[in-house]
Amino acid sequence: MPRPLWAGAISFGLVTIPVKIVSATEDHDVHFHRVHLTDMGRVRTRKVCELDDQVVSQDEIGKGYEIAKDQTVPVTDEELEQMPLPTAKAIEIASFVDADTIDPVRISDSYYLAADGQVAAKPYTLLRRALERSSKVAVAKFAWHGRERLGLLRIREGAIVLHSMKWPDEVRNPDELAPREVEVGEEEIEQALELAERMTIEDLSGFHDEYREALEDIIAAKAEGKPLPAPAEDEGKEKGEVVDLMAALNASVKAAKESRGEDGEDATVHEMRPSKKTAGKTPAKKTAASKKSTASKKTAKKTAAKKTAAKKRSAS
């Protein structure tokens, strides 16, 4: 089990469930050191007091809040832990809501709640089964890392998960980011829905971090003195290039079908028809011209036949 990050309890009405918070995710990023390029020596961040210009050790550093330009109030970790809040050492469930009413943009970090000791087994199981049988999630408040947070409790594979959430006033209004209203045809919407259907998968287990893998290949090549991998070709369109949206959707559906081994011939469901003006006049002109050409050929043949007959009569 990962190292616990926090220990306390879930407060559920009059029920108390001792728990420990452990991280629900792992960091697989490639981390770099800052180095001096001439000799590869490590470059570190020094913590220096701006008053005496002396390097300060970690045990000499604390928290302080500036209440005026030249007045700072020190606040200790012990004082923060002893604040008169019910959430100081508890994850206090405040209410329950339908799971589908939670906006995903409000969800931040995720943690597993592990039962802390045998005394927690029964109430932990009680809360887990209650959440499993309903379509609801628990909304809770808890204090952690120097601030009170809003949390969400739900079940994942038999474990209670705590999602840290943004407060309502921490989520920006996206209205000003939306584009101006434009006309989108029903056929375009239907084709987009078909594309979404063709791209639907069962789960996300097939995804992996290609950037990290490429970065590891570069590091391995440099460590072994080998040439660096060739850069990927940029096949994307230039920024701002206008494309035929329907043609792009049709091509995307066809590509999605082919990637699944399906026949892509029937991917196009929308024909880009010519305008009424073109459709109404152009065929008519062609037909008239064709008839005129045929009539001219017939007249020429009759004239030639008459001349031939006149010459025969003259000769006789």
PDB file of C-alpha atoms in Angstrom, residues 76-275:
ATOM      1  CA  THR A  76       2.393  27.484  12.962  1.00  0.00           C
ATOM      2  CA  ASP A  77       1.313  24.059  11.749  1.00  0.00           C
ATOM      3  CA  GLU A  78       0.100  23.254  15.251  1.00  0.00           C
ATOM      4  CA  GLU A  79      -2.198  26.289  15.237  1.00  0.00           C
ATOM      5  CA  LEU A  80      -3.642  25.206  11.892  1.00  0.00           C
ATOM      6  CA  GLU A  81      -4.258  21.674  13.160  1.00  0.00           C
ATOM      7  CA  GLN A  82      -6.033  22.960  16.260  1.00  0.00           C
ATOM      8  CA  MET A  83      -8.462  25.272  14.455  1.00  0.00           C
ATOM      9  CA  PRO A  84     -12.036  24.889  15.811  1.00  0.00           C
ATOM     10  CA  LEU A  85     -13.398  23.232  12.657  1.00  0.00           C
ATOM     11  CA  PRO A  86     -15.344  19.956  12.509  1.00  0.00           C
ATOM     12  CA  THR A  87     -13.418  19.154   9.321  1.00  0.00           C
ATOM     13  CA  ALA A  88      -9.967  19.565  10.874  1.00  0.00           C
ATOM     14  CA  LYS A  89      -9.498  15.805  11.288  1.00  0.00           C
ATOM     15  CA  ALA A  90     -12.650  14.513   9.639  1.00  0.00           C
ATOM     16  CA  ILE A  91     -14.174  14.159   6.205  1.00  0.00           C
ATOM     17  CA  GLU A  92     -17.643  15.395   7.097  1.00  0.00           C
ATOM     18  CA  ILE A  93     -20.387  14.210   4.736  1.00  0.00           C
ATOM     19  CA  ALA A  94     -22.783  17.133   4.320  1.00  0.00           C
ATOM     20  CA  SER A  95     -25.239  15.799   1.723  1.00  0.00           C
ATOM     21  CA  PHE A  96     -25.874  13.374  -1.115  1.00  0.00           C
ATOM     22  CA  VAL A  97     -26.545  14.256  -4.762  1.00  0.00           C
ATOM     23  CA  ASP A  98     -27.249  12.361  -7.974  1.00  0.00           C
ATOM     24  CA  ALA A  99     -23.972  11.327  -9.566  1.00  0.00           C
ATOM     25  CA  ASP A 100     -24.869  12.733 -12.991  1.00  0.00           C
ATOM     26  CA  THR A 101     -25.329  16.250 -11.577  1.00  0.00           C
ATOM     27  CA  ILE A 102     -21.631  16.683 -10.821  1.00  0.00           C
ATOM     28  CA  ASP A 103     -19.787  18.822 -13.360  1.00  0.00           C
ATOM     29  CA  PRO A 104     -16.496  16.993 -14.187  1.00  0.00           C
ATOM     30  CA  VAL A 105     -14.638  20.314 -14.460  1.00  0.00           C
ATOM     31  CA  ARG A 106     -14.991  20.695 -10.684  1.00  0.00           C
ATOM     32  CA  ILE A 107     -13.219  17.409  -9.899  1.00  0.00           C
ATOM     33  CA  SER A 108      -9.520  17.743  -9.042  1.00  0.00           C
ATOM     34  CA  ASP A 109      -7.204  15.167  -7.425  1.00  0.00           C
ATOM     35  CA  SER A 110      -8.380  11.665  -6.482  1.00  0.00           C
ATOM     36  CA  TYR A 111      -7.520   9.570  -3.423  1.00  0.00           C
ATOM     37  CA  TYR A 112      -8.453   6.180  -2.008  1.00  0.00           C
ATOM     38  CA  LEU A 113      -9.809   5.997   1.537  1.00  0.00           C
ATOM     39  CA  ALA A 114      -8.425   2.951   3.312  1.00  0.00           C
ATOM     40  CA  ALA A 115     -10.140   1.588   6.416  1.00  0.00           C
ATOM     41  CA  ASP A 116      -7.902   2.385   9.399  1.00  0.00           C
ATOM     42  CA  GLY A 117      -8.005  -0.709  11.619  1.00  0.00           C
ATOM     43  CA  GLN A 118     -10.573  -3.409  12.276  1.00  0.00           C
ATOM     44  CA  VAL A 119     -12.925  -0.977  14.038  1.00  0.00           C
ATOM     45  CA  ALA A 120     -13.465   0.761  10.702  1.00  0.00           C
ATOM     46  CA  ALA A 121     -14.389  -2.402   8.769  1.00  0.00           C
ATOM     47  CA  LYS A 122     -18.144  -2.473   9.479  1.00  0.00           C
ATOM     48  CA  PRO A 123     -18.997   1.250   9.080  1.00  0.00           C
ATOM     49  CA  TYR A 124     -16.723   1.437   5.992  1.00  0.00           C
ATOM     50  CA  THR A 125     -18.590  -1.487   4.434  1.00  0.00           C
ATOM     51  CA  LEU A 126     -21.943   0.046   5.408  1.00  0.00           C
ATOM     52  CA  LEU A 127     -21.178   3.323   3.606  1.00  0.00           C
ATOM     53  CA  ARG A 128     -19.727   1.513   0.606  1.00  0.00           C
ATOM     54  CA  ARG A 129     -22.782  -0.692   0.126  1.00  0.00           C
ATOM     55  CA  ALA A 130     -25.159   2.225   0.604  1.00  0.00           C
ATOM     56  CA  LEU A 131     -23.396   4.169  -2.161  1.00  0.00           C
ATOM     57  CA  GLU A 132     -23.229   1.091  -4.401  1.00  0.00           C
ATOM     58  CA  ARG A 133     -26.991   0.547  -4.226  1.00  0.00           C
ATOM     59  CA  SER A 134     -27.870   4.136  -5.049  1.00  0.00           C
ATOM     60  CA  SER A 135     -27.151   6.418  -7.985  1.00  0.00           C
ATOM     61  CA  LYS A 136     -25.910   9.062  -5.572  1.00  0.00           C
ATOM     62  CA  VAL A 137     -22.528  10.304  -4.408  1.00  0.00           C
ATOM     63  CA  ALA A 138     -21.647  11.908  -1.077  1.00  0.00           C
ATOM     64  CA  VAL A 139     -20.576  15.545  -0.867  1.00  0.00           C
ATOM     65  CA  ALA A 140     -18.186  16.223   2.005  1.00  0.00           C
ATOM     66  CA  LYS A 141     -15.984  18.934   3.518  1.00  0.00           C
ATOM     67  CA  PHE A 142     -12.484  18.344   4.858  1.00  0.00           C
ATOM     68  CA  ALA A 143      -9.437  20.396   5.832  1.00  0.00           C
ATOM     69  CA  TRP A 144      -6.097  19.533   4.286  1.00  0.00           C
ATOM     70  CA  HIS A 145      -2.864  21.345   3.401  1.00  0.00           C
ATOM     71  CA  GLY A 146      -3.867  24.564   5.093  1.00  0.00           C
ATOM     72  CA  ARG A 147      -7.355  25.010   3.640  1.00  0.00           C
ATOM     73  CA  GLU A 148     -10.859  23.597   3.812  1.00  0.00           C
ATOM     74  CA  ARG A 149     -11.840  21.651   0.717  1.00  0.00           C
ATOM     75  CA  LEU A 150     -14.969  20.305  -0.883  1.00  0.00           C
ATOM     76  CA  GLY A 151     -14.920  16.584  -1.584  1.00  0.00           C
ATOM     77  CA  LEU A 152     -16.871  13.909  -3.392  1.00  0.00           C
ATOM     78  CA  LEU A 153     -17.122  10.301  -2.188  1.00  0.00           C
ATOM     79  CA  ARG A 154     -17.956   7.472  -4.581  1.00  0.00           C
ATOM     80  CA  ILE A 155     -17.146   3.786  -5.004  1.00  0.00           C
ATOM     81  CA  ARG A 156     -14.541   2.294  -7.333  1.00  0.00           C
ATOM     82  CA  GLU A 157     -14.019  -1.455  -7.381  1.00  0.00           C
ATOM     83  CA  GLY A 158     -15.018  -1.884  -3.740  1.00  0.00           C
ATOM     84  CA  ALA A 159     -13.025   1.055  -2.364  1.00  0.00           C
ATOM     85  CA  ILE A 160     -14.277   4.478  -1.308  1.00  0.00           C
ATOM     86  CA  VAL A 161     -12.712   7.201  -3.445  1.00  0.00           C
ATOM     87  CA  LEU A 162     -12.341  10.824  -2.345  1.00  0.00           C
ATOM     88  CA  HIS A 163     -12.257  13.391  -5.148  1.00  0.00           C
ATOM     89  CA  SER A 164     -11.080  16.849  -4.180  1.00  0.00           C
ATOM     90  CA  MET A 165     -13.399  19.414  -5.791  1.00  0.00           C
ATOM     91  CA  LYS A 166     -13.344  23.077  -6.698  1.00  0.00           C
ATOM     92  CA  TRP A 167     -15.665  25.381  -4.774  1.00  0.00           C
ATOM     93  CA  PRO A 168     -18.469  26.852  -6.923  1.00  0.00           C
ATOM     94  CA  ASP A 169     -16.782  30.277  -7.064  1.00  0.00           C
ATOM     95  CA  GLU A 170     -13.517  28.710  -8.279  1.00  0.00           C
ATOM     96  CA  VAL A 171     -14.990  27.628 -11.629  1.00  0.00           C
ATOM     97  CA  ARG A 172     -14.862  30.345 -14.285  1.00  0.00           C
ATOM     98  CA  ASN A 173     -17.878  31.107 -16.463  1.00  0.00           C
ATOM     99  CA  PRO A 174     -17.117  29.917 -20.038  1.00  0.00           C
ATOM    100  CA  ASP A 175     -19.738  32.132 -21.754  1.00  0.00           C
ATOM    101  CA  GLU A 176     -17.185  34.597 -23.079  1.00  0.00           C
ATOM    102  CA  LEU A 177     -15.152  31.753 -24.606  1.00  0.00           C
ATOM    103  CA  ALA A 178     -17.934  30.317 -26.758  1.00  0.00           C
ATOM    104  CA  PRO A 179     -17.811  31.169 -30.493  1.00  0.00           C
ATOM    105  CA  ARG A 180     -20.489  33.286 -32.135  1.00  0.00           C
ATOM    106  CA  GLU A 181     -23.597  31.476 -33.323  1.00  0.00           C
ATOM    107  CA  VAL A 182     -23.167  29.777 -36.706  1.00  0.00           C
ATOM    108  CA  GLU A 183     -25.480  27.637 -38.804  1.00  0.00           C
ATOM    109  CA  VAL A 184     -24.850  23.888 -38.632  1.00  0.00           C
ATOM    110  CA  GLY A 185     -26.898  21.607 -40.862  1.00  0.00           C
ATOM    111  CA  GLU A 186     -28.755  18.510 -39.628  1.00  0.00           C
ATOM    112  CA  GLU A 187     -26.805  16.313 -42.054  1.00  0.00           C
ATOM    113  CA  GLU A 188     -23.547  17.585 -40.577  1.00  0.00           C
ATOM    114  CA  ILE A 189     -24.771  16.823 -37.059  1.00  0.00           C
ATOM    115  CA  GLU A 190     -25.897  13.324 -38.099  1.00  0.00           C
ATOM    116  CA  GLN A 191     -22.533  12.643 -39.719  1.00  0.00           C
ATOM    117  CA  ALA A 192     -20.720  13.877 -36.608  1.00  0.00           C
ATOM    118  CA  LEU A 193     -22.868  11.517 -34.504  1.00  0.00           C
ATOM    119  CA  GLU A 194     -22.019   8.620 -36.826  1.00  0.00           C
ATOM    120  CA  LEU A 195     -18.334   9.452 -36.478  1.00  0.00           C
ATOM    121  CA  ALA A 196     -18.683   9.468 -32.676  1.00  0.00           C
ATOM    122  CA  GLU A 197     -20.435   6.088 -32.862  1.00  0.00           C
ATOM    123  CA  ARG A 198     -17.661   4.634 -35.027  1.00  0.00           C
ATOM    124  CA  MET A 199     -15.027   5.905 -32.582  1.00  0.00           C
ATOM    125  CA  THR A 200     -16.763   4.572 -29.443  1.00  0.00           C
ATOM    126  CA  ILE A 201     -14.681   2.126 -27.353  1.00  0.00           C
ATOM    127  CA  GLU A 202     -15.422  -0.028 -24.315  1.00  0.00           C
ATOM    128  CA  ASP A 203     -12.784   1.434 -21.964  1.00  0.00           C
ATOM    129  CA  LEU A 204      -9.626   3.558 -21.831  1.00  0.00           C
ATOM    130  CA  SER A 205      -7.177   0.751 -21.038  1.00  0.00           C
ATOM    131  CA  GLY A 206      -5.564   0.976 -24.485  1.00  0.00           C
ATOM    132  CA  PHE A 207      -4.312   4.531 -24.021  1.00  0.00           C
ATOM    133  CA  HIS A 208      -0.694   5.158 -23.051  1.00  0.00           C
ATOM    134  CA  ASP A 209       1.704   8.088 -22.773  1.00  0.00           C
ATOM    135  CA  GLU A 210       3.427   8.232 -26.179  1.00  0.00           C
ATOM    136  CA  TYR A 211       5.223  11.467 -25.293  1.00  0.00           C
ATOM    137  CA  ARG A 212       6.908   9.829 -22.283  1.00  0.00           C
ATOM    138  CA  GLU A 213       7.915   6.814 -24.398  1.00  0.00           C
ATOM    139  CA  ALA A 214       9.426   9.072 -27.076  1.00  0.00           C
ATOM    140  CA  LEU A 215      11.251  11.055 -24.379  1.00  0.00           C
ATOM    141  CA  GLU A 216      12.655   7.859 -22.869  1.00  0.00           C
ATOM    142  CA  ASP A 217      13.894   6.827 -26.344  1.00  0.00           C
ATOM    143  CA  ILE A 218      15.732  10.152 -26.677  1.00  0.00           C
ATOM    144  CA  ILE A 219      17.339   9.749 -23.234  1.00  0.00           C
ATOM    145  CA  ALA A 220      18.368   6.148 -23.999  1.00  0.00           C
ATOM    146  CA  ALA A 221      19.876   7.174 -27.354  1.00  0.00           C
ATOM    147  CA  LYS A 222      21.880   9.997 -25.785  1.00  0.00           C
ATOM    148  CA  ALA A 223      23.071   7.754 -22.945  1.00  0.00           C
ATOM    149  CA  GLU A 224      24.305   5.141 -25.447  1.00  0.00           C
ATOM    150  CA  GLY A 225      25.770   7.665 -27.871  1.00  0.00           C
ATOM    151  CA  LYS A 226      23.364   6.689 -30.648  1.00  0.00           C
ATOM    152  CA  PRO A 227      21.647   8.998 -33.160  1.00  0.00           C
ATOM    153  CA  LEU A 228      18.408  10.531 -31.956  1.00  0.00           C
ATOM    154  CA  PRO A 229      15.139   9.107 -33.324  1.00  0.00           C
ATOM    155  CA  ALA A 230      13.882  10.877 -36.438  1.00  0.00           C
ATOM    156  CA  PRO A 231      11.252  13.538 -35.720  1.00  0.00           C
ATOM    157  CA  ALA A 232       7.667  12.728 -36.593  1.00  0.00           C
ATOM    158  CA  GLU A 233       6.326  14.277 -39.775  1.00  0.00           C
ATOM    159  CA  ASP A 234       3.702  16.949 -39.249  1.00  0.00           C
ATOM    160  CA  GLU A 235       0.777  15.881 -41.408  1.00  0.00           C
ATOM    161  CA  GLY A 236      -1.663  18.329 -39.867  1.00  0.00           C
ATOM    162  CA  LYS A 237      -3.181  21.185 -41.826  1.00  0.00           C
ATOM    163  CA  GLU A 238      -1.883  24.676 -41.427  1.00  0.00           C
ATOM    164  CA  LYS A 239      -3.550  26.729 -38.742  1.00  0.00           C
ATOM    165  CA  GLY A 240      -6.473  28.713 -40.053  1.00  0.00           C
ATOM    166  CA  GLU A 241      -6.908  26.703 -43.263  1.00  0.00           C
ATOM    167  CA  VAL A 242     -10.558  26.476 -44.277  1.00  0.00           C
ATOM    168  CA  VAL A 243     -11.765  22.934 -44.959  1.00  0.00           C
ATOM    169  CA  ASP A 244     -14.973  21.425 -46.294  1.00  0.00           C
ATOM    170  CA  LEU A 245     -16.550  20.318 -43.004  1.00  0.00           C
ATOM    171  CA  MET A 246     -18.831  17.697 -44.554  1.00  0.00           C
ATOM    172  CA  ALA A 247     -16.058  16.244 -46.690  1.00  0.00           C
ATOM    173  CA  ALA A 248     -13.842  16.053 -43.596  1.00  0.00           C
ATOM    174  CA  LEU A 249     -16.594  14.264 -41.644  1.00  0.00           C
ATOM    175  CA  ASN A 250     -17.193  11.806 -44.486  1.00  0.00           C
ATOM    176  CA  ALA A 251     -13.473  11.061 -44.742  1.00  0.00           C
ATOM    177  CA  SER A 252     -13.248  10.648 -40.964  1.00  0.00           C
ATOM    178  CA  VAL A 253     -16.146   8.159 -40.893  1.00  0.00           C
ATOM    179  CA  LYS A 254     -14.579   6.190 -43.750  1.00  0.00           C
ATOM    180  CA  ALA A 255     -11.211   6.097 -41.949  1.00  0.00           C
ATOM    181  CA  ALA A 256     -12.905   4.978 -38.708  1.00  0.00           C
ATOM    182  CA  LYS A 257     -14.662   2.150 -40.544  1.00  0.00           C
ATOM    183  CA  GLU A 258     -11.456   1.024 -42.246  1.00  0.00           C
ATOM    184  CA  SER A 259      -9.589   1.052 -38.929  1.00  0.00           C
ATOM    185  CA  ARG A 260     -12.174  -1.412 -37.587  1.00  0.00           C
ATOM    186  CA  GLY A 261     -11.907  -3.614 -40.679  1.00  0.00           C
ATOM    187  CA  GLU A 262     -15.280  -2.521 -42.012  1.00  0.00           C
ATOM    188  CA  ASP A 263     -16.135  -1.664 -45.602  1.00  0.00           C
ATOM    189  CA  GLY A 264     -15.673   2.069 -46.007  1.00  0.00           C
ATOM    190  CA  GLU A 265     -17.440   2.394 -49.371  1.00  0.00           C
ATOM    191  CA  ASP A 266     -20.775   3.429 -47.863  1.00  0.00           C
ATOM    192  CA  ALA A 267     -19.286   6.005 -45.515  1.00  0.00           C
ATOM    193  CA  THR A 268     -20.540   9.001 -47.497  1.00  0.00           C
ATOM    194  CA  VAL A 269     -24.115   9.791 -46.602  1.00  0.00           C
ATOM    195  CA  HIS A 270     -24.236  13.338 -47.929  1.00  0.00           C
ATOM    196  CA  GLU A 271     -23.713  14.378 -51.537  1.00  0.00           C
ATOM    197  CA  MET A 272     -22.418  17.889 -52.134  1.00  0.00           C
ATOM    198  CA  ARG A 273     -25.091  18.917 -54.666  1.00  0.00           C
ATOM    199  CA  PRO A 274     -24.644  21.853 -57.103  1.00  0.00           C
ATOM    200  CA  SER A 275     -26.750  24.938 -56.601  1.00  0.00           C
TER     201      SER A 275
END
